[in-house]
């Protein structure tokens, strides 16, 4: 079903507000002197307070949540969508190019130092590997998880007027936000990195949903028997690779194991279907 202008405005309003407000807030707090050092200096106290508060929760929780911001892990974890809502999973794949572009270009142009590069290690909690490069803005994990969340929601045509579906939307956004927060909890990003990353991911997710809605022919090859079997075999191989790598992922490996098992299970289900051309209809209400 084609989207009307009002529906697009509904989905584009949140990222538009962030794009306008973030530079304004930064300028206001930094006396309108926007520079790289000023960006993290105005957030230092926010970061330390939030990192300290989140450190009271189990480290294993944050380490596993932060792994869900890995694109490979998240895509494999959500492969069960292929069973009932294939267009939602394909929309996530369609969001990858824009997400990768925004992440790569944004990190290169901003060149913001990460917390571990400018703060004393004794000042905050650092979980996992120490990352001290100058590529903090935007958060790549936040881009990934919000690209997936918005691609799923938008591709399933959750209309603004469908009030009974708001709890589902809020739950998905809440889960994505927790993954974003994990980046501060592990000491890898400044707070605004998450907000900017989520905004970029939101835009990328809409691009993936737009592809599946207006150019559905580009992915329908996966619904025929040959294309479906090829995709299932590729996913099965990727799932085994995820499970193999999970052995070296320390505490955060639970997310890797879960993703690998979900991917393997979905792949075997797809291979076991006798008629792949009878996949669930992609018609949306």
mmCIF file of C-alpha atoms in Angstrom:
data_model
loop_
_atom_site.group_PDB
_atom_site.id
_atom_site.type_symbol
_atom_site.label_atom_id
_atom_site.label_comp_id
_atom_site.label_asym_id
_atom_site.label_seq_id
_atom_site.Cartn_x
_atom_site.Cartn_y
_atom_site.Cartn_z
ATOM 1 C CA UNK A 1 0.000 0.000 0.000
ATOM 2 C CA UNK A 2 1.533 3.375 -1.009
ATOM 3 C CA UNK A 3 2.151 5.845 1.739
ATOM 4 C CA UNK A 4 0.576 9.270 1.762
ATOM 5 C CA UNK A 5 2.454 12.478 2.531
ATOM 6 C CA UNK A 6 0.998 12.597 6.035
ATOM 7 C CA UNK A 7 2.417 9.176 6.835
ATOM 8 C CA UNK A 8 5.891 10.118 5.638
ATOM 9 C CA UNK A 9 5.754 13.312 7.693
ATOM 10 C CA UNK A 10 4.839 11.235 10.740
ATOM 11 C CA UNK A 11 7.931 9.038 10.335
ATOM 12 C CA UNK A 12 10.271 11.894 9.391
ATOM 13 C CA UNK A 13 9.283 14.244 12.231
ATOM 14 C CA UNK A 14 11.456 12.679 15.012
ATOM 15 C CA UNK A 15 14.759 12.743 13.068
ATOM 16 C CA UNK A 16 13.986 16.235 11.767
ATOM 17 C CA UNK A 17 13.545 17.515 15.332
ATOM 18 C CA UNK A 18 16.852 15.984 16.436
ATOM 19 C CA UNK A 19 18.716 17.430 13.442
ATOM 20 C CA UNK A 20 17.483 20.895 14.401
ATOM 21 C CA UNK A 21 17.772 20.664 18.193
ATOM 22 C CA UNK A 22 21.168 18.986 18.675
ATOM 23 C CA UNK A 23 23.262 21.744 16.999
ATOM 24 C CA UNK A 24 21.171 24.385 18.785
ATOM 25 C CA UNK A 25 21.698 22.783 22.233
ATOM 26 C CA UNK A 26 25.412 22.283 21.625
ATOM 27 C CA UNK A 27 25.830 25.858 20.477
ATOM 28 C CA UNK A 28 23.886 27.186 23.444
ATOM 29 C CA UNK A 29 25.926 25.199 25.976
ATOM 30 C CA UNK A 30 29.250 25.948 24.293
ATOM 31 C CA UNK A 31 28.681 29.701 23.830
ATOM 32 C CA UNK A 32 28.132 29.173 20.079
ATOM 33 C CA UNK A 33 31.701 27.967 19.591
ATOM 34 C CA UNK A 34 31.184 24.630 17.881
ATOM 35 C CA UNK A 35 34.377 22.596 17.845
ATOM 36 C CA UNK A 36 35.469 19.018 18.454
ATOM 37 C CA UNK A 37 36.761 19.595 21.976
ATOM 38 C CA UNK A 38 33.669 21.564 22.933
ATOM 39 C CA UNK A 39 31.459 18.724 21.775
ATOM 40 C CA UNK A 40 32.736 16.275 24.370
ATOM 41 C CA UNK A 41 33.561 18.844 27.067
ATOM 42 C CA UNK A 42 29.898 19.850 27.449
ATOM 43 C CA UNK A 43 28.982 16.179 27.745
ATOM 44 C CA UNK A 44 31.712 15.023 30.106
ATOM 45 C CA UNK A 45 29.613 15.361 33.250
ATOM 46 C CA UNK A 46 26.592 13.801 31.519
ATOM 47 C CA UNK A 47 28.690 10.851 30.445
ATOM 48 C CA UNK A 48 30.263 10.293 33.858
ATOM 49 C CA UNK A 49 26.899 10.503 35.635
ATOM 50 C CA UNK A 50 25.126 8.176 33.200
ATOM 51 C CA UNK A 51 28.022 5.732 33.019
ATOM 52 C CA UNK A 52 28.179 5.634 36.816
ATOM 53 C CA UNK A 53 24.443 5.047 37.167
ATOM 54 C CA UNK A 54 24.407 2.262 34.590
ATOM 55 C CA UNK A 55 27.416 0.578 36.189
ATOM 56 C CA UNK A 56 25.165 -0.604 39.023
ATOM 57 C CA UNK A 57 23.543 -3.049 36.609
ATOM 58 C CA UNK A 58 25.292 -6.351 35.764
ATOM 59 C CA UNK A 59 28.164 -6.001 33.308
ATOM 60 C CA UNK A 60 26.952 -9.108 31.469
ATOM 61 C CA UNK A 61 23.669 -7.337 30.675
ATOM 62 C CA UNK A 62 25.368 -4.367 29.008
ATOM 63 C CA UNK A 63 27.952 -6.489 27.212
ATOM 64 C CA UNK A 64 25.273 -8.658 25.653
ATOM 65 C CA UNK A 65 23.015 -5.730 24.809
ATOM 66 C CA UNK A 66 25.852 -3.856 23.127
ATOM 67 C CA UNK A 67 26.561 -6.869 20.904
ATOM 68 C CA UNK A 68 23.065 -6.457 19.459
ATOM 69 C CA UNK A 69 24.341 -3.304 17.811
ATOM 70 C CA UNK A 70 26.601 -5.435 15.631
ATOM 71 C CA UNK A 71 24.973 -5.569 12.205
ATOM 72 C CA UNK A 72 25.827 -9.207 11.517
ATOM 73 C CA UNK A 73 24.538 -10.373 14.896
ATOM 74 C CA UNK A 74 21.299 -8.374 14.668
ATOM 75 C CA UNK A 75 20.451 -9.455 11.118
ATOM 76 C CA UNK A 76 20.955 -13.120 11.953
ATOM 77 C CA UNK A 77 19.100 -12.810 15.261
ATOM 78 C CA UNK A 78 16.026 -11.388 13.510
ATOM 79 C CA UNK A 79 15.877 -13.975 10.705
ATOM 80 C CA UNK A 80 12.729 -15.537 12.286
ATOM 81 C CA UNK A 81 10.913 -12.593 10.698
ATOM 82 C CA UNK A 82 11.382 -14.418 7.399
ATOM 83 C CA UNK A 83 8.846 -17.001 8.525
ATOM 84 C CA UNK A 84 5.872 -14.643 8.887
ATOM 85 C CA UNK A 85 6.982 -11.153 7.812
ATOM 86 C CA UNK A 86 9.729 -11.527 5.179
ATOM 87 C CA UNK A 87 9.345 -7.939 3.990
ATOM 88 C CA UNK A 88 10.406 -6.679 7.437
ATOM 89 C CA UNK A 89 13.693 -8.598 7.361
ATOM 90 C CA UNK A 90 14.364 -7.603 3.757
ATOM 91 C CA UNK A 91 13.708 -3.969 4.705
ATOM 92 C CA UNK A 92 16.536 -4.231 7.246
ATOM 93 C CA UNK A 93 18.860 -5.465 4.517
ATOM 94 C CA UNK A 94 17.721 -2.582 2.323
ATOM 95 C CA UNK A 95 18.662 -0.135 5.078
ATOM 96 C CA UNK A 96 22.287 -1.322 5.180
ATOM 97 C CA UNK A 97 23.703 0.899 2.372
ATOM 98 C CA UNK A 98 22.386 4.171 3.818
ATOM 99 C CA UNK A 99 23.312 3.128 7.367
ATOM 100 C CA UNK A 100 26.863 2.256 6.330
ATOM 101 C CA UNK A 101 27.221 5.507 4.373
ATOM 102 C CA UNK A 102 25.987 7.708 7.220
ATOM 103 C CA UNK A 103 28.208 5.913 9.734
ATOM 104 C CA UNK A 104 31.361 6.027 7.631
ATOM 105 C CA UNK A 105 30.986 9.611 6.427
ATOM 106 C CA UNK A 106 29.815 10.881 9.802
ATOM 107 C CA UNK A 107 32.720 9.373 11.736
ATOM 108 C CA UNK A 108 35.238 10.640 9.183
ATOM 109 C CA UNK A 109 33.932 14.207 9.108
ATOM 110 C CA UNK A 110 33.281 14.594 12.840
ATOM 111 C CA UNK A 111 36.474 12.894 14.093
ATOM 112 C CA UNK A 112 35.359 13.186 17.728
ATOM 113 C CA UNK A 113 37.526 11.582 20.418
ATOM 114 C CA UNK A 114 35.953 8.714 22.344
ATOM 115 C CA UNK A 115 35.713 8.931 26.151
ATOM 116 C CA UNK A 116 38.649 6.562 26.658
ATOM 117 C CA UNK A 117 40.836 8.846 24.524
ATOM 118 C CA UNK A 118 40.395 11.948 26.692
ATOM 119 C CA UNK A 119 39.317 10.786 30.159
ATOM 120 C CA UNK A 120 41.299 9.108 32.906
ATOM 121 C CA UNK A 121 40.392 5.362 32.959
ATOM 122 C CA UNK A 122 39.810 5.640 36.728
ATOM 123 C CA UNK A 123 37.004 8.169 36.177
ATOM 124 C CA UNK A 124 34.507 5.825 34.566
ATOM 125 C CA UNK A 125 33.541 2.196 34.096
ATOM 126 C CA UNK A 126 35.025 0.556 31.026
ATOM 127 C CA UNK A 127 33.644 -2.819 29.932
ATOM 128 C CA UNK A 128 35.067 -4.987 27.183
ATOM 129 C CA UNK A 129 37.750 -3.735 24.832
ATOM 130 C CA UNK A 130 39.134 -0.231 25.331
ATOM 131 C CA UNK A 131 38.265 1.915 22.305
ATOM 132 C CA UNK A 132 40.179 5.206 22.128
ATOM 133 C CA UNK A 133 39.954 6.224 18.479
ATOM 134 C CA UNK A 134 38.679 9.585 17.233
ATOM 135 C CA UNK A 135 35.517 8.215 15.648
ATOM 136 C CA UNK A 136 32.951 8.576 18.406
ATOM 137 C CA UNK A 137 30.279 10.509 16.477
ATOM 138 C CA UNK A 138 27.912 9.012 15.462
ATOM 139 C CA UNK A 139 27.500 5.721 17.328
ATOM 140 C CA UNK A 140 27.594 2.937 14.757
ATOM 141 C CA UNK A 141 25.764 0.527 17.068
ATOM 142 C CA UNK A 142 22.968 3.079 17.536
ATOM 143 C CA UNK A 143 22.691 3.492 13.774
ATOM 144 C CA UNK A 144 22.453 -0.267 13.319
ATOM 145 C CA UNK A 145 19.826 -0.993 15.945
ATOM 146 C CA UNK A 146 17.573 1.944 15.032
ATOM 147 C CA UNK A 147 17.889 1.208 11.327
ATOM 148 C CA UNK A 148 16.608 -2.298 12.071
ATOM 149 C CA UNK A 149 13.842 -1.105 14.405
ATOM 150 C CA UNK A 150 12.467 1.546 12.061
ATOM 151 C CA UNK A 151 12.815 -0.668 8.988
ATOM 152 C CA UNK A 152 10.664 -3.280 10.722
ATOM 153 C CA UNK A 153 8.036 -0.859 11.997
ATOM 154 C CA UNK A 154 7.739 1.150 8.794
ATOM 155 C CA UNK A 155 7.687 -1.896 6.516
ATOM 156 C CA UNK A 156 4.823 -3.402 8.526
ATOM 157 C CA UNK A 157 2.732 -0.302 7.807
ATOM 158 C CA UNK A 158 1.956 0.673 11.386
ATOM 159 C CA UNK A 159 -0.207 3.670 10.590
ATOM 160 C CA UNK A 160 -0.203 6.746 12.898
ATOM 161 C CA UNK A 161 -3.945 6.349 13.492
ATOM 162 C CA UNK A 162 -3.667 2.724 14.684
ATOM 163 C CA UNK A 163 -3.579 3.551 18.386
ATOM 164 C CA UNK A 164 -3.862 -0.083 19.489
ATOM 165 C CA UNK A 165 -0.450 -0.714 17.932
ATOM 166 C CA UNK A 166 1.362 1.990 19.877
ATOM 167 C CA UNK A 167 2.490 -0.412 22.653
ATOM 168 C CA UNK A 168 4.318 -2.509 20.048
ATOM 169 C CA UNK A 169 6.017 0.541 18.577
ATOM 170 C CA UNK A 170 7.071 1.773 21.993
ATOM 171 C CA UNK A 171 8.432 -1.647 22.960
ATOM 172 C CA UNK A 172 10.573 -1.868 19.826
ATOM 173 C CA UNK A 173 11.905 1.676 20.303
ATOM 174 C CA UNK A 174 12.562 0.972 24.002
ATOM 175 C CA UNK A 175 14.597 -2.139 23.209
ATOM 176 C CA UNK A 176 16.580 -0.223 20.591
ATOM 177 C CA UNK A 177 17.180 2.574 23.105
ATOM 178 C CA UNK A 178 18.540 0.100 25.661
ATOM 179 C CA UNK A 179 21.063 -1.132 23.107
ATOM 180 C CA UNK A 180 22.068 2.490 22.534
ATOM 181 C CA UNK A 181 22.444 3.104 26.273
ATOM 182 C CA UNK A 182 24.749 0.114 26.503
ATOM 183 C CA UNK A 183 27.326 2.111 24.524
ATOM 184 C CA UNK A 184 27.598 4.587 27.389
ATOM 185 C CA UNK A 185 27.477 1.775 29.941
ATOM 186 C CA UNK A 186 30.531 0.103 28.379
ATOM 187 C CA UNK A 187 32.319 3.462 28.133
ATOM 188 C CA UNK A 188 32.499 3.654 24.351
ATOM 189 C CA UNK A 189 30.429 6.748 23.467
ATOM 190 C CA UNK A 190 29.243 10.167 24.599
ATOM 191 C CA UNK A 191 25.479 10.550 25.181
ATOM 192 C CA UNK A 192 24.843 12.693 22.098
ATOM 193 C CA UNK A 193 26.626 10.105 19.952
ATOM 194 C CA UNK A 194 23.698 7.810 20.701
ATOM 195 C CA UNK A 195 21.062 10.401 19.802
ATOM 196 C CA UNK A 196 22.750 11.334 16.525
ATOM 197 C CA UNK A 197 23.344 7.670 15.710
ATOM 198 C CA UNK A 198 19.723 6.786 16.424
ATOM 199 C CA UNK A 199 18.619 9.611 14.135
ATOM 200 C CA UNK A 200 20.865 8.407 11.323
ATOM 201 C CA UNK A 201 19.599 4.877 11.879
ATOM 202 C CA UNK A 202 15.998 6.112 11.766
ATOM 203 C CA UNK A 203 16.618 7.652 8.347
ATOM 204 C CA UNK A 204 18.387 4.507 7.128
ATOM 205 C CA UNK A 205 15.501 2.357 8.346
ATOM 206 C CA UNK A 206 13.022 4.463 6.397
ATOM 207 C CA UNK A 207 15.153 4.032 3.275
ATOM 208 C CA UNK A 208 14.985 0.252 3.670
ATOM 209 C CA UNK A 209 11.227 0.320 4.190
ATOM 210 C CA UNK A 210 10.832 2.534 1.115
ATOM 211 C CA UNK A 211 12.724 0.026 -1.009
ATOM 212 C CA UNK A 212 10.479 -2.857 0.007
ATOM 213 C CA UNK A 213 7.343 -0.785 -0.472
ATOM 214 C CA UNK A 214 8.027 0.852 -3.820
ATOM 215 C CA UNK A 215 10.509 -1.553 -5.417
ATOM 216 C CA UNK A 216 9.351 -4.916 -4.109
ATOM 217 C CA UNK A 217 10.493 -6.709 -7.263
ATOM 218 C CA UNK A 218 14.151 -6.376 -6.229
ATOM 219 C CA UNK A 219 13.728 -8.902 -3.417
ATOM 220 C CA UNK A 220 10.887 -11.165 -4.551
ATOM 221 C CA UNK A 221 13.430 -13.549 -6.091
ATOM 222 C CA UNK A 222 13.822 -14.906 -2.554
ATOM 223 C CA UNK A 223 10.229 -16.163 -2.644
ATOM 224 C CA UNK A 224 10.744 -18.648 -5.448
ATOM 225 C CA UNK A 225 12.050 -22.165 -4.665
ATOM 226 C CA UNK A 226 15.573 -21.653 -6.030
ATOM 227 C CA UNK A 227 16.105 -18.183 -4.587
ATOM 228 C CA UNK A 228 14.634 -19.260 -1.257
ATOM 229 C CA UNK A 229 16.948 -22.255 -0.977
ATOM 230 C CA UNK A 230 19.997 -20.180 -1.905
ATOM 231 C CA UNK A 231 19.136 -17.579 0.744
ATOM 232 C CA UNK A 232 18.519 -20.281 3.347
ATOM 233 C CA UNK A 233 21.910 -21.869 2.669
ATOM 234 C CA UNK A 234 23.665 -18.495 2.896
ATOM 235 C CA UNK A 235 21.924 -17.749 6.198
ATOM 236 C CA UNK A 236 22.789 -21.194 7.539
ATOM 237 C CA UNK A 237 26.465 -20.658 6.733
ATOM 238 C CA UNK A 238 26.393 -17.211 8.349
ATOM 239 C CA UNK A 239 24.711 -18.678 11.439
ATOM 240 C CA UNK A 240 27.417 -21.301 11.879
ATOM 241 C CA UNK A 241 30.047 -18.576 11.532
ATOM 242 C CA UNK A 242 28.299 -16.509 14.234
ATOM 243 C CA UNK A 243 28.216 -19.541 16.553
ATOM 244 C CA UNK A 244 31.906 -20.193 15.913
ATOM 245 C CA UNK A 245 32.812 -16.599 16.732
ATOM 246 C CA UNK A 246 30.642 -16.699 19.861
ATOM 247 C CA UNK A 247 33.276 -18.894 21.504
ATOM 248 C CA UNK A 248 35.662 -15.905 21.570
ATOM 249 C CA UNK A 249 33.106 -13.233 22.498
ATOM 250 C CA UNK A 250 33.555 -13.637 26.298
ATOM 251 C CA UNK A 251 30.527 -12.519 28.324
ATOM 252 C CA UNK A 252 28.836 -10.873 25.369
ATOM 253 C CA UNK A 253 28.838 -14.210 23.587
ATOM 254 C CA UNK A 254 25.296 -14.979 24.783
ATOM 255 C CA UNK A 255 23.932 -12.626 22.122
ATOM 256 C CA UNK A 256 26.114 -14.322 19.505
ATOM 257 C CA UNK A 257 24.913 -17.785 20.523
ATOM 258 C CA UNK A 258 21.286 -16.677 20.476
ATOM 259 C CA UNK A 259 21.691 -15.069 17.053
ATOM 260 C CA UNK A 260 23.402 -18.149 15.644
ATOM 261 C CA UNK A 261 20.705 -20.467 16.928
ATOM 262 C CA UNK A 262 17.903 -18.237 15.608
ATOM 263 C CA UNK A 263 19.577 -18.058 12.211
ATOM 264 C CA UNK A 264 20.218 -21.781 12.033
ATOM 265 C CA UNK A 265 16.666 -22.601 13.079
ATOM 266 C CA UNK A 266 15.152 -20.237 10.518
ATOM 267 C CA UNK A 267 17.433 -21.537 7.765
ATOM 268 C CA UNK A 268 16.472 -25.149 8.468
ATOM 269 C CA UNK A 269 12.797 -24.167 8.492
ATOM 270 C CA UNK A 270 13.153 -22.471 5.114
ATOM 271 C CA UNK A 271 14.999 -25.454 3.660
ATOM 272 C CA UNK A 272 12.286 -27.756 4.973
ATOM 273 C CA UNK A 273 9.447 -25.950 3.254
ATOM 274 C CA UNK A 274 8.168 -27.934 0.314
ATOM 275 C CA UNK A 275 6.719 -24.914 -1.452
ATOM 276 C CA UNK A 276 8.717 -21.773 -0.839
ATOM 277 C CA UNK A 277 6.497 -19.857 -3.249
ATOM 278 C CA UNK A 278 3.721 -20.032 -0.643
ATOM 279 C CA UNK A 279 5.481 -17.642 1.728
ATOM 280 C CA UNK A 280 3.151 -15.430 3.767
ATOM 281 C CA UNK A 281 1.515 -12.619 1.876
ATOM 282 C CA UNK A 282 3.263 -9.259 2.128
ATOM 283 C CA UNK A 283 0.005 -7.340 1.852
ATOM 284 C CA UNK A 284 -0.342 -4.917 4.728
ATOM 285 C CA UNK A 285 -3.473 -3.422 6.225
#
